[in-house]
């Protein structure tokens, strides 16, 4: 367990909060989805109510260590102000005399947002001198940016060497939910894996295989596993480099007795695009000129049959190319059924979370993780550099 802001006396203190305000913008410079800003509100409001002087910092996009005008955080400060119903100051850099002055002028309960941390190359290089420049701005460091905690950067790791460092409320929620899956899940426990790249996910799959009672594999991943079992998969997305590790996972499953279930039938198509008609086939007869785009109805029933008795379900990665309407049913059915079960349900991964939001079902899932890579890495390694660096609860 890590210490959190609840364990600190923050009144009158300058509190540096690393948040994840890397929000999507639509073409015309308008924030198209402010979920990430809203996710940080509990920590910010907690600190404001306790009269802390709140210094917020985030990365945005990939400016590669240079100032990029349309990656400034001014619009984010504005939106945050609207959501808080209180003014949010904004300063056009994140270190240096001007920033120090602006922070020193903060009154108790006030909030300032610093400029994009990644305008300085030292942020991603985790340069101690830069971490120190950030640290002089505050008395306490809070990490609430779960989605960036798998990176050891100046604002997520370096700074913790100079300040008392604790978790924010969003970070705490993520660690409780995902840590709970690792430490004390209620069994039967199932993991559902889908999505595109096997290589991104083998670490997590291998690690979770040791903790769960059953693993279900769909999505693009399934093609590599089916091929590893010797089946013809047409022109499905296959990572030939990952065939060996897929075989390792299947072998481990046989040895441990934890089943890894693959699709029985799939929807295949000649091309992955809108308007193209799919065809349902058993996995044993995938035409050579077609590729897998979704799981089929027998698979949905088969998977659901296994999930029905589960008390904990972790789901990562869509079951098909859910962005294309006629290939989205496998993903939608499984999410839908999952939320109908009397189980603790956790969903992680950028696309998976997208799909749940789109369906309007986030409220029915026990925990929707805000981290993409961070979620996968935590489940693989049990810890993250940006979390390790925080003080342990006594
Ligand atoms: P997440 O972000 O949830 O971790 P991934 O990033 O691994 O998931 O994968 C998401 C992508 O996988 C989606 O864009 C989806 O279209 C794609 N995908 C799912 N199934 C297939 C498939 N059978 N063939 C190709 N791509 C697929
Ligand atoms: Mg993804």
XYZ file of C-alpha atoms and ligand atoms in Angstrom:
422
model
C 0.000 0.000 0.000
C 1.143 3.502 -0.834
C 0.614 6.663 1.168
C -1.973 9.022 -0.291
C -2.936 12.666 0.079
C -5.270 11.525 2.864
C -2.179 10.759 4.970
C -0.742 14.289 4.589
C -1.409 17.641 6.197
C -1.700 19.779 3.077
C -3.138 22.982 4.532
C -1.176 26.019 3.364
C 1.325 23.740 1.606
C 2.355 23.940 -2.035
C 1.327 20.605 -3.526
C 2.685 19.573 -6.937
C 0.189 17.220 -8.582
C 1.239 15.252 -11.664
C -1.973 14.750 -13.605
C -2.732 13.228 -16.990
C -4.387 15.963 -19.036
C -3.390 14.415 -22.368
C -6.924 14.891 -23.719
C -8.048 14.509 -27.329
C -8.726 17.687 -29.323
C -10.952 17.958 -32.364
C -9.524 19.708 -35.428
C -10.724 23.172 -34.413
C -8.848 23.276 -31.109
C -11.785 22.163 -28.953
C -11.359 19.451 -26.301
C -13.435 16.573 -27.668
C -13.369 14.379 -24.562
C -12.598 15.732 -21.087
C -12.786 12.366 -19.261
C -9.157 12.648 -18.157
C -9.677 16.116 -16.702
C -12.784 14.942 -14.836
C -10.879 11.925 -13.522
C -8.434 14.260 -11.739
C -11.163 16.376 -10.095
C -11.486 14.375 -6.839
C -7.818 14.964 -5.978
C -7.883 18.630 -7.002
C -11.090 19.356 -5.085
C -9.807 17.470 -2.033
C -6.684 19.641 -1.984
C -8.569 22.904 -2.621
C -11.027 22.170 0.191
C -8.127 21.606 2.564
C -6.534 24.911 1.604
C -3.538 23.546 -0.254
C -1.872 25.620 -2.984
C -2.330 23.316 -5.938
C 0.300 23.197 -8.688
C -0.807 20.963 -11.573
C 1.499 19.593 -14.256
C 0.909 17.294 -17.225
C 2.378 16.179 -20.497
C 0.446 16.627 -23.723
C 1.115 14.904 -27.043
C 4.621 14.326 -28.327
C 6.311 17.723 -28.749
C 9.724 15.984 -28.568
C 11.352 18.421 -26.152
C 10.434 21.621 -28.039
C 7.743 24.246 -27.653
C 4.901 23.374 -30.047
C 2.278 26.122 -30.078
C -0.762 23.885 -30.523
C 0.351 21.608 -27.693
C 0.040 24.307 -25.051
C -2.216 23.642 -22.073
C -4.081 26.980 -22.015
C -7.378 25.466 -23.278
C -7.075 22.690 -20.690
C -6.724 25.262 -17.875
C -9.875 26.924 -19.158
C -11.883 23.699 -19.252
C -10.632 22.734 -15.800
C -11.773 26.117 -14.501
C -15.254 25.500 -15.933
C -15.439 22.057 -14.332
C -14.229 23.334 -10.955
C -16.322 26.475 -11.069
C -13.221 28.319 -9.872
C -10.455 30.172 -11.665
C -7.409 28.158 -12.708
C -4.217 30.117 -13.281
C -1.968 29.135 -16.134
C 1.680 29.837 -16.759
C 3.418 29.341 -20.117
C 6.298 27.181 -18.831
C 6.775 24.551 -16.138
C 10.118 25.588 -14.604
C 12.146 28.779 -14.132
C 11.837 32.150 -12.379
C 8.484 33.170 -13.922
C 6.914 29.905 -12.847
C 8.425 30.161 -9.369
C 7.024 33.662 -9.041
C 3.535 32.622 -10.192
C 3.524 29.712 -7.746
C 4.736 31.897 -4.872
C 1.766 34.207 -5.487
C -0.771 31.397 -5.070
C -3.104 31.725 -2.112
C -4.428 28.851 -0.025
C -6.973 26.835 -2.032
C -5.896 28.270 -5.394
C -4.926 26.245 -8.459
C -2.348 26.825 -11.183
C -1.673 24.682 -14.258
C 1.893 24.651 -15.566
C 2.798 24.330 -19.243
C 3.284 21.003 -21.039
C 6.154 19.191 -19.289
C 7.374 17.630 -22.532
C 8.391 21.002 -24.000
C 11.594 20.233 -22.088
C 13.593 17.210 -23.307
C 14.772 16.686 -19.700
C 11.283 15.508 -18.721
C 11.442 12.239 -20.656
C 15.185 11.888 -20.049
C 14.460 12.119 -16.319
C 17.312 14.567 -15.732
C 17.910 15.158 -11.983
C 18.575 18.912 -12.445
C 15.172 19.294 -14.132
C 13.410 17.196 -11.496
C 14.922 19.510 -8.906
C 13.617 22.573 -10.760
C 10.133 21.063 -10.592
C 10.600 20.117 -6.943
C 11.468 23.659 -5.800
C 7.904 24.617 -6.735
C 6.360 22.557 -3.942
C 6.444 21.045 -0.463
C 4.667 17.798 -1.334
C 4.509 15.736 -4.522
C 1.369 13.868 -5.563
C 1.180 11.464 -8.492
C -2.343 11.179 -9.858
C -1.300 10.320 -13.430
C -1.817 6.574 -13.435
C -1.680 6.446 -17.248
C 1.942 7.685 -17.234
C 3.157 5.761 -14.185
C 4.849 3.116 -16.345
C 7.336 5.767 -17.498
C 10.186 6.855 -15.243
C 10.196 10.525 -16.222
C 11.271 13.619 -14.252
C 7.698 14.426 -13.214
C 6.754 10.835 -12.354
C 9.936 9.440 -10.821
C 12.804 11.974 -10.677
C 10.903 14.497 -8.583
C 10.171 11.897 -5.877
C 13.847 12.024 -4.881
C 13.405 15.615 -3.715
C 9.961 15.740 -2.061
C 7.707 13.658 0.195
C 5.742 11.734 -2.446
C 2.276 10.218 -2.223
C -0.548 8.957 -4.437
C -3.568 10.987 -5.501
C -7.115 9.677 -5.283
C -7.309 8.495 -8.905
C -3.992 6.701 -8.531
C -5.268 5.150 -5.297
C -8.446 3.943 -7.016
C -6.476 2.350 -9.869
C -4.030 0.670 -7.492
C -6.829 -0.667 -5.313
C -8.767 -2.067 -8.274
C -5.860 -3.522 -10.244
C -3.826 -4.420 -7.153
C -6.922 -6.252 -5.897
C -6.968 -8.361 -9.057
C -3.387 -9.369 -8.388
C -3.516 -9.775 -4.617
C -6.901 -11.189 -3.685
C -9.315 -11.789 -6.565
C -12.512 -13.673 -5.805
C -12.496 -16.902 -7.816
C -13.453 -18.131 -10.353
C -11.400 -15.445 -12.078
C -11.403 -15.061 -15.876
C -9.304 -12.912 -18.187
C -10.576 -11.970 -21.626
C -7.914 -10.838 -24.077
C -8.406 -9.348 -27.511
C -7.089 -6.444 -29.528
C -4.464 -6.206 -32.149
C -0.941 -7.071 -31.150
C 0.142 -10.263 -29.444
C 3.599 -8.831 -28.791
C 2.111 -6.007 -26.669
C 0.226 -8.469 -24.549
C 2.148 -11.696 -24.122
C 3.798 -10.452 -20.919
C 0.453 -9.701 -19.337
C -1.157 -12.919 -20.621
C 1.708 -15.047 -19.303
C 1.569 -13.325 -15.946
C -2.230 -13.495 -15.601
C -2.284 -17.171 -16.662
C -0.715 -17.934 -13.280
C -3.485 -16.153 -11.395
C -6.722 -16.981 -13.180
C -8.993 -19.972 -13.708
C -9.645 -19.452 -17.399
C -8.333 -17.264 -20.241
C -10.443 -16.343 -23.265
C -8.734 -15.095 -26.412
C -10.496 -13.211 -29.213
C -9.759 -10.258 -31.482
C -6.670 -10.036 -33.632
C -4.741 -12.006 -30.996
C -6.804 -15.085 -31.725
C -5.419 -15.444 -35.250
C -1.868 -15.851 -33.994
C -3.002 -18.419 -31.420
C -5.073 -20.327 -33.993
C -2.120 -20.395 -36.361
C 0.111 -21.559 -33.496
C -2.334 -24.478 -33.153
C -1.740 -25.296 -36.805
C -4.866 -23.802 -38.364
C -5.064 -21.902 -41.645
C -6.040 -18.289 -40.886
C -6.113 -16.759 -44.388
C -4.871 -13.198 -44.436
C -5.793 -12.503 -40.812
C -3.544 -10.224 -38.823
C -0.831 -12.616 -37.614
C 2.422 -11.839 -35.872
C 4.737 -14.556 -37.064
C 7.387 -13.425 -34.583
C 4.968 -14.211 -31.773
C 4.020 -17.744 -32.854
C 6.590 -19.308 -30.539
C 5.472 -17.382 -27.515
C 1.842 -18.183 -28.351
C 2.832 -21.868 -28.386
C 4.573 -21.385 -25.026
C 1.387 -19.952 -23.572
C -0.695 -22.838 -24.933
C 1.811 -25.355 -23.549
C 1.798 -23.669 -20.157
C -1.978 -23.787 -20.198
C -1.886 -27.539 -20.767
C 0.636 -28.073 -17.991
C -1.155 -25.888 -15.441
C -4.661 -26.988 -16.398
C -5.801 -23.376 -16.795
C -7.666 -23.440 -20.110
C -6.903 -20.877 -22.826
C -10.052 -20.824 -24.926
C -9.833 -19.805 -28.577
C -12.755 -18.972 -30.878
C -14.788 -21.819 -32.374
C -16.162 -19.727 -35.212
C -15.255 -16.350 -36.619
C -16.525 -13.641 -38.880
C -14.162 -13.272 -41.833
C -14.031 -10.621 -44.541
C -12.046 -9.865 -47.668
C -11.320 -6.339 -46.535
C -11.515 -4.480 -43.240
C -13.737 -1.554 -44.125
C -17.260 -0.197 -43.884
C -19.764 -1.716 -46.297
C -17.918 -5.011 -46.739
C -20.023 -8.090 -46.002
C -18.578 -10.616 -43.557
C -18.975 -14.381 -43.615
C -19.337 -16.750 -40.657
C -17.085 -19.803 -40.708
C -15.761 -22.377 -38.241
C -12.102 -21.686 -37.377
C -11.213 -24.909 -39.183
C -12.310 -23.530 -42.549
C -11.100 -19.967 -42.876
C -10.827 -19.169 -46.607
C -7.291 -18.307 -47.685
C -8.397 -15.018 -49.268
C -10.186 -13.725 -46.152
C -9.178 -12.549 -42.687
C -10.715 -12.711 -39.209
C -12.583 -9.541 -38.222
C -14.720 -10.699 -35.260
C -15.684 -13.710 -33.172
C -18.772 -15.633 -34.266
C -22.046 -16.436 -32.456
C -20.998 -19.924 -31.285
C -17.884 -18.397 -29.762
C -19.901 -15.692 -28.040
C -22.086 -18.377 -26.459
C -19.069 -20.531 -25.588
C -17.212 -17.605 -23.988
C -20.268 -16.416 -22.166
C -20.886 -19.917 -20.833
C -17.451 -19.810 -19.220
C -17.874 -16.289 -17.846
C -21.291 -16.925 -16.336
C -19.990 -18.567 -13.169
C -17.029 -16.204 -12.743
C -16.875 -13.797 -9.838
C -14.001 -11.690 -11.220
C -13.455 -10.776 -14.874
C -10.634 -8.715 -16.333
C -11.120 -7.700 -19.928
C -8.553 -6.153 -22.275
C -8.810 -5.699 -26.013
C -11.815 -5.761 -28.368
C -13.031 -9.095 -29.759
C -13.037 -7.758 -33.308
C -12.562 -4.674 -35.453
C -15.216 -2.914 -33.370
C -14.678 0.420 -35.177
C -16.472 -1.047 -38.211
C -20.166 -1.511 -37.399
C -20.683 -4.947 -38.926
C -17.575 -6.305 -37.162
C -18.420 -4.919 -33.723
C -20.984 -7.391 -32.436
C -18.605 -9.779 -30.665
C -17.147 -6.935 -28.618
C -20.538 -5.442 -27.873
C -22.181 -8.732 -26.877
C -19.379 -9.647 -24.531
C -19.305 -6.244 -22.844
C -23.058 -6.298 -22.568
C -23.192 -9.768 -20.982
C -20.283 -8.983 -18.699
C -22.121 -6.059 -17.155
C -25.099 -8.345 -16.491
C -23.061 -10.728 -14.327
C -22.791 -10.701 -10.563
C -19.024 -10.286 -10.750
C -16.280 -7.751 -10.169
C -15.503 -6.512 -13.670
C -12.400 -4.577 -14.675
C -11.776 -3.185 -18.144
C -8.441 -1.772 -19.271
C -6.823 -0.682 -22.531
C -7.460 2.319 -24.758
C -9.742 0.667 -27.319
C -11.573 -1.478 -24.802
C -12.385 1.526 -22.644
C -13.490 3.414 -25.758
C -15.881 0.640 -26.674
C -17.446 0.604 -23.193
C -17.833 4.387 -23.162
C -19.384 4.307 -26.616
C -21.924 1.761 -25.443
C -22.717 3.947 -22.449
C -22.009 1.075 -20.056
C -19.059 2.444 -18.045
C -21.250 2.867 -14.976
C -22.086 -0.831 -14.972
C -18.452 -1.927 -14.945
C -16.812 -2.152 -11.506
C -13.636 -0.428 -12.642
C -12.765 1.160 -15.968
C -9.031 1.738 -15.892
C -7.680 5.061 -17.167
C -4.295 3.617 -18.116
C -3.514 1.930 -21.427
C 0.086 0.746 -21.319
C 0.241 1.394 -17.572
C -2.645 -0.993 -16.911
C -1.044 -3.751 -18.970
C 2.348 -3.226 -17.366
C 0.963 -3.234 -13.834
C -0.831 -6.506 -14.521
C 2.338 -7.939 -16.014
C 4.876 -6.802 -13.397
C 2.755 -6.118 -10.336
C 4.245 -2.642 -10.056
C 5.188 0.502 -12.027
C 8.187 2.853 -11.739
C 5.998 5.865 -10.937
C 4.210 3.897 -8.208
C 7.313 2.304 -6.727
C 8.729 5.787 -6.204
C 5.888 6.820 -3.844
C 6.141 6.458 -0.079
C 4.847 3.192 1.398
C 2.011 3.381 3.888
C 3.278 2.510 7.356
P -6.608 -2.027 -26.221
O -6.308 -0.602 -26.643
O -7.973 -2.182 -25.654
O -5.528 -2.604 -25.342
P -5.434 -3.001 -28.644
O -4.752 -1.700 -28.756
O -4.605 -4.180 -28.387
O -6.604 -2.907 -27.534
O -6.231 -3.334 -29.965
C -7.276 -2.563 -30.450
C -7.424 -2.748 -31.934
O -7.493 -4.131 -32.255
C -8.670 -2.136 -32.468
O -8.316 -1.065 -33.296
C -9.339 -3.258 -33.263
O -9.837 -2.838 -34.508
C -8.207 -4.215 -33.461
N -8.680 -5.586 -33.711
C -9.509 -6.326 -32.974
N -9.749 -7.520 -33.562
C -9.062 -7.524 -34.717
C -8.897 -8.465 -35.771
N -9.503 -9.650 -35.753
N -8.109 -8.125 -36.807
C -7.487 -6.922 -36.823
N -7.584 -6.009 -35.861
C -8.360 -6.299 -34.815
Mg -4.650 0.188 -27.760
